[in-house]
GROMACS .gro file of C-alpha atoms in nm:
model
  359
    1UNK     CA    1   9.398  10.291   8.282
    2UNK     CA    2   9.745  10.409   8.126
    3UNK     CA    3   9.965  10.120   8.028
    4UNK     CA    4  10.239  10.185   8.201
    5UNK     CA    5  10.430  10.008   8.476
    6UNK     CA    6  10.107   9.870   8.668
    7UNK     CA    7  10.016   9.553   8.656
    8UNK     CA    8   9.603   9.407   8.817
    9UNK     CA    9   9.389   9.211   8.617
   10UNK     CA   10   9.043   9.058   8.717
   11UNK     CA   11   8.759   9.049   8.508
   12UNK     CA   12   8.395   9.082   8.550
   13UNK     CA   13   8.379   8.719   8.533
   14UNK     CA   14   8.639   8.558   8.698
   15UNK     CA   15   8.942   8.631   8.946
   16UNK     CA   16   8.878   8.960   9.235
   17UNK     CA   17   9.438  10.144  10.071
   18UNK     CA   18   9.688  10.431  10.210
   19UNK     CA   19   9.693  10.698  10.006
   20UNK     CA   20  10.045  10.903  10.026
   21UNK     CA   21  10.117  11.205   9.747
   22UNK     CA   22  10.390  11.192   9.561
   23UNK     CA   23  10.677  11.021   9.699
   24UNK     CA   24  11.059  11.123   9.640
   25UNK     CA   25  11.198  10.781   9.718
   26UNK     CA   26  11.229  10.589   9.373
   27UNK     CA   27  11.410  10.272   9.510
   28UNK     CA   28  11.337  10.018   9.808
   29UNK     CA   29  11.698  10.029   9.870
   30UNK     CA   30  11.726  10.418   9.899
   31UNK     CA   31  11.468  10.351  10.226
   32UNK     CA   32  11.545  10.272  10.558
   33UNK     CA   33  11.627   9.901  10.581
   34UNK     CA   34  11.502   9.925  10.216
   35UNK     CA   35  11.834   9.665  10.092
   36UNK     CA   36  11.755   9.402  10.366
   37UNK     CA   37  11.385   9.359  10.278
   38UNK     CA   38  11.455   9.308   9.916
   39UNK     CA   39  11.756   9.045  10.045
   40UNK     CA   40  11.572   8.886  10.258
   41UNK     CA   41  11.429   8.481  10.207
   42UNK     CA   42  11.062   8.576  10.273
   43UNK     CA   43  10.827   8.368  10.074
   44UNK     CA   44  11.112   8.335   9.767
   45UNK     CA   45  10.846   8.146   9.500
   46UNK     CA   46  10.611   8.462   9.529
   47UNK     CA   47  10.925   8.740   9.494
   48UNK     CA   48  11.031   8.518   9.202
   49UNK     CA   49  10.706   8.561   9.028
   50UNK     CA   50  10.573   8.954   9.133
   51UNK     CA   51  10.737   9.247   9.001
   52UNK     CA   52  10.731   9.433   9.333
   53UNK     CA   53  10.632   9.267   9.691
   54UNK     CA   54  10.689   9.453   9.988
   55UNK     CA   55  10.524   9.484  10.345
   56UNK     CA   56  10.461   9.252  10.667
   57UNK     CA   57  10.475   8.906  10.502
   58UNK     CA   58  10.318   8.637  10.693
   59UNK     CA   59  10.372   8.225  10.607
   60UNK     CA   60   9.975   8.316  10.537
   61UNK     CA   61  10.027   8.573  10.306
   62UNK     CA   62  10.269   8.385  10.177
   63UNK     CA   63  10.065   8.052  10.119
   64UNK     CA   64   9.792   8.303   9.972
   65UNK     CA   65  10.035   8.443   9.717
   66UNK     CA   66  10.137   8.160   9.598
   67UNK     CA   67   9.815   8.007   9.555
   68UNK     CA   68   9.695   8.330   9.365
   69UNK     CA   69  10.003   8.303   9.115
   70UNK     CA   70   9.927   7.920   9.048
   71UNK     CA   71   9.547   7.985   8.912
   72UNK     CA   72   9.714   8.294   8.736
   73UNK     CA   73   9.960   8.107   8.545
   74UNK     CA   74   9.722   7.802   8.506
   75UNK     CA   75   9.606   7.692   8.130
   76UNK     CA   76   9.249   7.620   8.145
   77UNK     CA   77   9.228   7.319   7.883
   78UNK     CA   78   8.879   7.238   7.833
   79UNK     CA   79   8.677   7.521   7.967
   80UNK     CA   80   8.450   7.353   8.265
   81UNK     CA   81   8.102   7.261   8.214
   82UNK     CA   82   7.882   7.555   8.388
   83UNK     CA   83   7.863   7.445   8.756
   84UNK     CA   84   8.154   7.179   8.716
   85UNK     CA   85   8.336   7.260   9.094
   86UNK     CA   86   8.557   6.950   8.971
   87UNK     CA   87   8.746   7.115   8.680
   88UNK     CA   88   9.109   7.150   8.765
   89UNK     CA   89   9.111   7.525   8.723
   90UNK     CA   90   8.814   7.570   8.935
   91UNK     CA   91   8.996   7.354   9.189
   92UNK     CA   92   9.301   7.602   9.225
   93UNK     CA   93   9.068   7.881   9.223
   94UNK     CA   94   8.873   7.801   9.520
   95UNK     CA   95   9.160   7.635   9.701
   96UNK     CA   96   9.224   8.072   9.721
   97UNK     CA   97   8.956   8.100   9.937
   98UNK     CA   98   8.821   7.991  10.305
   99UNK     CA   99   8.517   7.771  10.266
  100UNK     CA  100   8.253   8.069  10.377
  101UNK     CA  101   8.469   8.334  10.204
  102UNK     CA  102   8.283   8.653  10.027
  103UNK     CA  103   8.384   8.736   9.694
  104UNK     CA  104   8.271   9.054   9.576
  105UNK     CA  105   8.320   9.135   9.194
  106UNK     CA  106   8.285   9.537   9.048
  107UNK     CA  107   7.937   9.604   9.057
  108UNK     CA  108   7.755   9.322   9.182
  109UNK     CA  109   7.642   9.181   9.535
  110UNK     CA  110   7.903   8.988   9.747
  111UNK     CA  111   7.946   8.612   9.615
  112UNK     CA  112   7.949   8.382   9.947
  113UNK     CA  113   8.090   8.053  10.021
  114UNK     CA  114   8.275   7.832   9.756
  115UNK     CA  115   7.976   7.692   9.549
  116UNK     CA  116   7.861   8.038   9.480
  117UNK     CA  117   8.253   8.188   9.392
  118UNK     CA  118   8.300   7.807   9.219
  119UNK     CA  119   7.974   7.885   8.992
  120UNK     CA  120   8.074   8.238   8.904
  121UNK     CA  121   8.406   8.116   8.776
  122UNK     CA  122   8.300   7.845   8.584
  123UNK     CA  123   8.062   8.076   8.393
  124UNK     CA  124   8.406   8.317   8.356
  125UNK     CA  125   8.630   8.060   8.237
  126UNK     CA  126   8.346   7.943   7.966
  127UNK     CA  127   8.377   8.320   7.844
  128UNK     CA  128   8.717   8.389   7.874
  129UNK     CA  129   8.882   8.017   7.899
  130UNK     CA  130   9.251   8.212   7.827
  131UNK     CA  131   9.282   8.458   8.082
  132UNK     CA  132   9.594   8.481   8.235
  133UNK     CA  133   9.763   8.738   8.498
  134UNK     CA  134  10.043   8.793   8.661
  135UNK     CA  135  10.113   8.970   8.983
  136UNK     CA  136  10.262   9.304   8.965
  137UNK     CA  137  10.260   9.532   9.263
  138UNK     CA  138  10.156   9.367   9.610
  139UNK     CA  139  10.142   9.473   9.919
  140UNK     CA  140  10.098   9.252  10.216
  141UNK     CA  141   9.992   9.387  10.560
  142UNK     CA  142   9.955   9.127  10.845
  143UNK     CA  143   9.637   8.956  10.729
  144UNK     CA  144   9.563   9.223  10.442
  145UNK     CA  145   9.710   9.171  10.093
  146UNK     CA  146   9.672   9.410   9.783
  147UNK     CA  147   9.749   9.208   9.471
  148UNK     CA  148   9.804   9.425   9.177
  149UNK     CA  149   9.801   9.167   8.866
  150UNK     CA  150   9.841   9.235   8.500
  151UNK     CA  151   9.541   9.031   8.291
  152UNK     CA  152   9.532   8.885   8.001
  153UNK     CA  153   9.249   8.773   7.787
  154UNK     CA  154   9.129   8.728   7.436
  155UNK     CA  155   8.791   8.792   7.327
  156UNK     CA  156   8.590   8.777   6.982
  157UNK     CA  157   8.940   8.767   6.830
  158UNK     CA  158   9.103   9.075   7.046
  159UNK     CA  159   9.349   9.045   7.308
  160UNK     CA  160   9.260   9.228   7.608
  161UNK     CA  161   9.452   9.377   7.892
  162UNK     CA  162   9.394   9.574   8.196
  163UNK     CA  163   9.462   9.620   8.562
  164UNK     CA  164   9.310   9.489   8.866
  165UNK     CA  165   9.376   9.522   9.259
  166UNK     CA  166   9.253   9.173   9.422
  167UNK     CA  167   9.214   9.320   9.759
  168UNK     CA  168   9.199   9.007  10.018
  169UNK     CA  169   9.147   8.926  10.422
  170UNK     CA  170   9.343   8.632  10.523
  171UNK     CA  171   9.225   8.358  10.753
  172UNK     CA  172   9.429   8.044  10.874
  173UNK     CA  173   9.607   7.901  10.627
  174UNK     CA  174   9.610   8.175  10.381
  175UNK     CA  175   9.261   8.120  10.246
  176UNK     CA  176   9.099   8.426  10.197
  177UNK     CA  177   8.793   8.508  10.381
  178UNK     CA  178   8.681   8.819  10.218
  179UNK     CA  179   8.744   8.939   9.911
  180UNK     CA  180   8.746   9.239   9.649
  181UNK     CA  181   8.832   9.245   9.311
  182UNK     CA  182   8.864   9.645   9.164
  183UNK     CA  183   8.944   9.728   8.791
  184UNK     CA  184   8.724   9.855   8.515
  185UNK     CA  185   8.487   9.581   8.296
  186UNK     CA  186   8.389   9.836   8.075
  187UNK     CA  187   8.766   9.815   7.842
  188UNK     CA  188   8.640   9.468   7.806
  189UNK     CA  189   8.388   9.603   7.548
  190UNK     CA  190   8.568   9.862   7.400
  191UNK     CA  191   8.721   9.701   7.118
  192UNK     CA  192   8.524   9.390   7.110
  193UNK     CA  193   8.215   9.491   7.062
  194UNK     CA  194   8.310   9.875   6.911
  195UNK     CA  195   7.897   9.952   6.848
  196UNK     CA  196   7.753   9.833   7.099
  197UNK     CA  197   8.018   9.944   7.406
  198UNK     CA  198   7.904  10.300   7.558
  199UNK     CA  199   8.086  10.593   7.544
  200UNK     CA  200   8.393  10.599   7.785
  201UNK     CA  201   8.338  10.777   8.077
  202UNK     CA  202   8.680  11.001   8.031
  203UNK     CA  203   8.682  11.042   7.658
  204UNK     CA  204   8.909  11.371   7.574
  205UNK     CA  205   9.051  11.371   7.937
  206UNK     CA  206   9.433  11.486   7.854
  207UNK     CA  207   9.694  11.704   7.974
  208UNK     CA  208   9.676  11.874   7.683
  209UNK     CA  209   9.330  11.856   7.633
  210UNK     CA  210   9.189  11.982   7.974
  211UNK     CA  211   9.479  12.282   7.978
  212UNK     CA  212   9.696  12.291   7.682
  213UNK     CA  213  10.030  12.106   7.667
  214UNK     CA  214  10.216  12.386   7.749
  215UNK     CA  215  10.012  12.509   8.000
  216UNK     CA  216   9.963  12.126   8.158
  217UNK     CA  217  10.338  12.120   8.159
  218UNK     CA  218  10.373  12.459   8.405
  219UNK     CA  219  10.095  12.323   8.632
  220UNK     CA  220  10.279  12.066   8.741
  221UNK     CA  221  10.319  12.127   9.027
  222UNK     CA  222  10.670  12.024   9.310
  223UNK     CA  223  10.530  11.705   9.513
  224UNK     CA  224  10.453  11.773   9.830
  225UNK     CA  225  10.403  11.578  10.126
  226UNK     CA  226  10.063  11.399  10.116
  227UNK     CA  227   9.790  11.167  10.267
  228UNK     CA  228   9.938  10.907  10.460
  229UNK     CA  229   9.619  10.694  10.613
  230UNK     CA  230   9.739  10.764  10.939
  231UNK     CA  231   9.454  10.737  11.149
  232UNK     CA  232   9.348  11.114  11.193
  233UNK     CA  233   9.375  11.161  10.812
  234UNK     CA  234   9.122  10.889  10.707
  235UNK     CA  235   8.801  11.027  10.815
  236UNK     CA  236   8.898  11.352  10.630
  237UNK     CA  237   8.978  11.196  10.240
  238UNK     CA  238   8.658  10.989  10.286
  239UNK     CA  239   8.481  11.306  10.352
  240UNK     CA  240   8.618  11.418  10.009
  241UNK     CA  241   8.524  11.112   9.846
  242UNK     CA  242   8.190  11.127   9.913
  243UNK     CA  243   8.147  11.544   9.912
  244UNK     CA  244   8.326  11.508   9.586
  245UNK     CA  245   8.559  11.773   9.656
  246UNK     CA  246   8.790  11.816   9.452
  247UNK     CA  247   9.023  12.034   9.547
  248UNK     CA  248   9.069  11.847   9.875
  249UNK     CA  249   9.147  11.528   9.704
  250UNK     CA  250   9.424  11.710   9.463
  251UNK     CA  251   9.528  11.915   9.786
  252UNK     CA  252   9.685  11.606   9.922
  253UNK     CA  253   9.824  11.469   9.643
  254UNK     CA  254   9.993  11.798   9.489
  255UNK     CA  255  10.280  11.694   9.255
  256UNK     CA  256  10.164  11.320   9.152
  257UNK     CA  257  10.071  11.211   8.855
  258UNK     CA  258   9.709  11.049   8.836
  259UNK     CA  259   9.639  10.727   8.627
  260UNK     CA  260   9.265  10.603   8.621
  261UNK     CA  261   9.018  10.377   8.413
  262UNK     CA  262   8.986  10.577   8.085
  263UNK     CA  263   9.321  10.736   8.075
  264UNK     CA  264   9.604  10.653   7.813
  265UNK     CA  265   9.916  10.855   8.001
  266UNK     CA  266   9.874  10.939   8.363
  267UNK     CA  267   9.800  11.316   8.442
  268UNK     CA  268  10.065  11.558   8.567
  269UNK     CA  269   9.907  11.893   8.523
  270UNK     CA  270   9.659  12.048   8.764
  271UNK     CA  271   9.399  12.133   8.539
  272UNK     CA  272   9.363  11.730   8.348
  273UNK     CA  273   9.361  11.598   8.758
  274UNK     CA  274   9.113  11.823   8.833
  275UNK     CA  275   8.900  11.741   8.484
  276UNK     CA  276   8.912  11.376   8.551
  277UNK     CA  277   8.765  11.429   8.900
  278UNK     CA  278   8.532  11.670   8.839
  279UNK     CA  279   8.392  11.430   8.526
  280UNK     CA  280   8.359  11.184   8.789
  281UNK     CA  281   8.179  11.364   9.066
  282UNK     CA  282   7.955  11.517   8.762
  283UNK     CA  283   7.806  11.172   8.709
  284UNK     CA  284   7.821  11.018   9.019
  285UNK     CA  285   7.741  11.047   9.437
  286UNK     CA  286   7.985  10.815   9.610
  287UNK     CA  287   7.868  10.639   9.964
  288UNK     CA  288   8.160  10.481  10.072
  289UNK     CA  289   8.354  10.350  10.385
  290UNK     CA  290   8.683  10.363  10.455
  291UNK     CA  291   8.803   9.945  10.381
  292UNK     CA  292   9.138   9.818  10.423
  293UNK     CA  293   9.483   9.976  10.465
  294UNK     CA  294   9.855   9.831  10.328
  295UNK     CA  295  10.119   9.982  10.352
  296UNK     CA  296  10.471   9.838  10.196
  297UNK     CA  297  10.821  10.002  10.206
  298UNK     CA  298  10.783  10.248   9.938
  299UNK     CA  299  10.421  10.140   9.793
  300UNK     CA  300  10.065  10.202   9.986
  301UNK     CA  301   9.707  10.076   9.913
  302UNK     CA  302   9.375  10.229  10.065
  303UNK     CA  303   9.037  10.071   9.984
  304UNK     CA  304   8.723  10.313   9.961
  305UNK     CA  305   8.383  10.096   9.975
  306UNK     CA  306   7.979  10.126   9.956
  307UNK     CA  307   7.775  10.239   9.673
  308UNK     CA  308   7.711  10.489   9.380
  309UNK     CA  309   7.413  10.682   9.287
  310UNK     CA  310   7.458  10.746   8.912
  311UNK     CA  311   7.270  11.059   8.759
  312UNK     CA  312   7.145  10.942   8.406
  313UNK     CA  313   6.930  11.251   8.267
  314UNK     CA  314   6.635  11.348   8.484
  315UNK     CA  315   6.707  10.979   8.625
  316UNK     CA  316   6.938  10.870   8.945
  317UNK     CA  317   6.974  10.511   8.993
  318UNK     CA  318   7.128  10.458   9.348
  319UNK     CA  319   7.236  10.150   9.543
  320UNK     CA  320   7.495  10.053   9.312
  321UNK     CA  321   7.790   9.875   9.490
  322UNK     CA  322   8.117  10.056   9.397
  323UNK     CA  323   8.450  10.111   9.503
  324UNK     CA  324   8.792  10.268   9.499
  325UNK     CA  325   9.136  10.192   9.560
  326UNK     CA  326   9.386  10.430   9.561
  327UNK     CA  327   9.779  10.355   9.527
  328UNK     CA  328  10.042  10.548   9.603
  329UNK     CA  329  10.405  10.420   9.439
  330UNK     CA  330  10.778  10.525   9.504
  331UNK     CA  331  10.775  10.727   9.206
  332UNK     CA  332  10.575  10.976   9.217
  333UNK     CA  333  10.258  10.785   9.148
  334UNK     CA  334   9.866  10.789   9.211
  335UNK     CA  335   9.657  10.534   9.030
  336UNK     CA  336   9.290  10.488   9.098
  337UNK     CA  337   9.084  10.163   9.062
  338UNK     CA  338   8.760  10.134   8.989
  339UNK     CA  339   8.519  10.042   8.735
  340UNK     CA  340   8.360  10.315   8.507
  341UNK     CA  341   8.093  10.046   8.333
  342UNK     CA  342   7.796  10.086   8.609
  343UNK     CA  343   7.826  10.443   8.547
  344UNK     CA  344   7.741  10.482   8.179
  345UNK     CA  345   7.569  10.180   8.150
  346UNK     CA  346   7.228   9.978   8.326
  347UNK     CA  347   7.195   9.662   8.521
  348UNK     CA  348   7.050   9.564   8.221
  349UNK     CA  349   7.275   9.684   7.937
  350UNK     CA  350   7.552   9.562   8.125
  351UNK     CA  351   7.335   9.204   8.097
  352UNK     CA  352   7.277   9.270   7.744
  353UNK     CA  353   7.655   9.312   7.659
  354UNK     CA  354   7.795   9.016   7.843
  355UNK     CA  355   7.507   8.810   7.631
  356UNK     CA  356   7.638   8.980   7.298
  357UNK     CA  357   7.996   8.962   7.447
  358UNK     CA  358   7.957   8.541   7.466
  359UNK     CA  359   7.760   8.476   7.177
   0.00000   0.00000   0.00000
């Protein structure tokens, strides 16, 4: 995705919606009550460390939060044997998560119960023993939490960093029951392993490239008033979703700016929103549900959720779990997360990269 103010991390080893257009508010404070949420005591540790927290905190959100930020900030040491559930690391990860919590990771089958999640992440921090995030834009929404973090890793020499959206279901105590990790593996490869990565999925996707700068710059268009999540409007953007129309999708978002996996600069003209999409939709059939809803003062999540049939050639593989979050920001914004690498790669080039990626 573009680098600019997000912040997610996860990666496809370790760590893991309401959709509005464009939004004309740019502050908290210019919102109703907007100055007395940011002044208010609410789970201070978390607000100390997040760039932007907003919504219906809970002391379980809150205990969650804080918990998330610990293994974030947390120096690994001595990467953990594979299977070691005793490593100190592993020990703040899982104390994240309920004891028969799901975990499900881009592109895989849900992870359940700690051994399982404890496993995975042992195996993650052997690959990647430096990753680091920290939490950028969250969203908390009774017992739903959207955790945008920033990540940080280095691999085969190469710093990496993306975004990620940790989307999580609370239980008692703050432990997450079910979780959801969206962001896009496949910049993992890009400059680590330049010959053997595949070919982005939105290479030459531009502004200027799709419609000419100065042609991209009269297309964009005045923000209008845009999808909310309110109940009635749900069933209608996951029709578009999975009909992969287009002009539905940008019909309801008229005016932002789009930022997605692949991207350098977010999108403001019609013609590069309406390229990324349709490059999308070319490759793949979405089968998705609508998931879970947060919605903060000026900031809203919406989680999209099922599977992917990818069209490779005269081939189709199907089945492929897959997802989407959209988010909607106070300034205009519309960011997508997802991960491009199941759809121009195999189960088993995937494999053979994360084998070439360790060695």
């Amino acid at each position: 995705m573009g680098t600019g103010r997000r912040g997610l991390a996860g990666i496809a080893m370790a760590t893991a919606i309401v959709a509005g257009a464009a939004v004309t508010v740019t502050t908290a404070e210019a919102l109703p009550g907007g100055a007395a949420t940011i002044a208010r005591g609410d789970c201070p540790a978390a607000r100390e460390k997040v760039e932007r927290l907003e919504g219906h905190i809970t002391p379980n959100a809150c205990a969650f939060m804080e918990r998330q930020i610990t293994f974030g900030e947390m120096a690994t040491g001595t990467p953990p044997a594979p299977g070691d559930l005793a490593h100190p690391r592993v020990q703040a990860y899982l104390d994240i998560f309920d004891p028969e919590a799901t975990l499900w990771e881009a592109g895989s089958a849900a992870q359940r119960g700690r051994t399982t999640i404890g496993t995975s992440i042992t195996n993650s921090l052997r690959l990647a023993p430096g990753l680091t995030y920290r939490g950028t834009d969250v969203v908390a929404d009774g017992s739903t939490v959207m955790f945008g973090q920033w990540n940080e890793v280095t691999l085969k020499g190469h710093t990496v960093a993306y975004p990620q959206i940790a989307r999580n279901v609370l239980g008692d105590e703050g432990r997450t029951l079910q979780a959801r990790r969206y962001y896009d593996r496949a910049v993992l490869f890009q400059d680590t392993l330049p010959e053997s990565a595949p070919t982005p999925l939105f290479a030459g996707i531009t502004d200027a490239g799709a419609a000419g700068a100065a042609e991209g710059a009269r297309a964009a268009l005045p923000a209008e008033a845009g999808f909310r999540a309110r109940a009635e409007e749900v069933p209608e953007r996951l029709a578009a979703w999975n009909a992969g129309d287009t002009d539905a999708l940008l019909a309801r978002t008229r005016g932002a700016r789009l930022d997605g996996p692949g991207l350098a600069a977010p999108l403001v003209s019609e013609a590069g929103k309406r390229a990324y999409l349709e490059r999308l939709f070319a490759t793949a059939d979405l089968d998705l549900k609508a998931g879970q809803v947060a919605a903060g003062e000026t900031t809203t999540y919406v989680e999209w959720h099922g599977t992917v049939s990818v069209r490779d050639g005269e081939k189709t593989r199907t089945g492929i779990p897959f997802g989407i979050v959209e988010r909607f920001g106070p300034g205009g914004e519309w960011e997508l997360y997802f991960d491009t690498l199941p759809l121009v790669a195999t189960q088993s080039e995937i494999g053979t990269l994360f084998r070439e990626l360790a060695s």
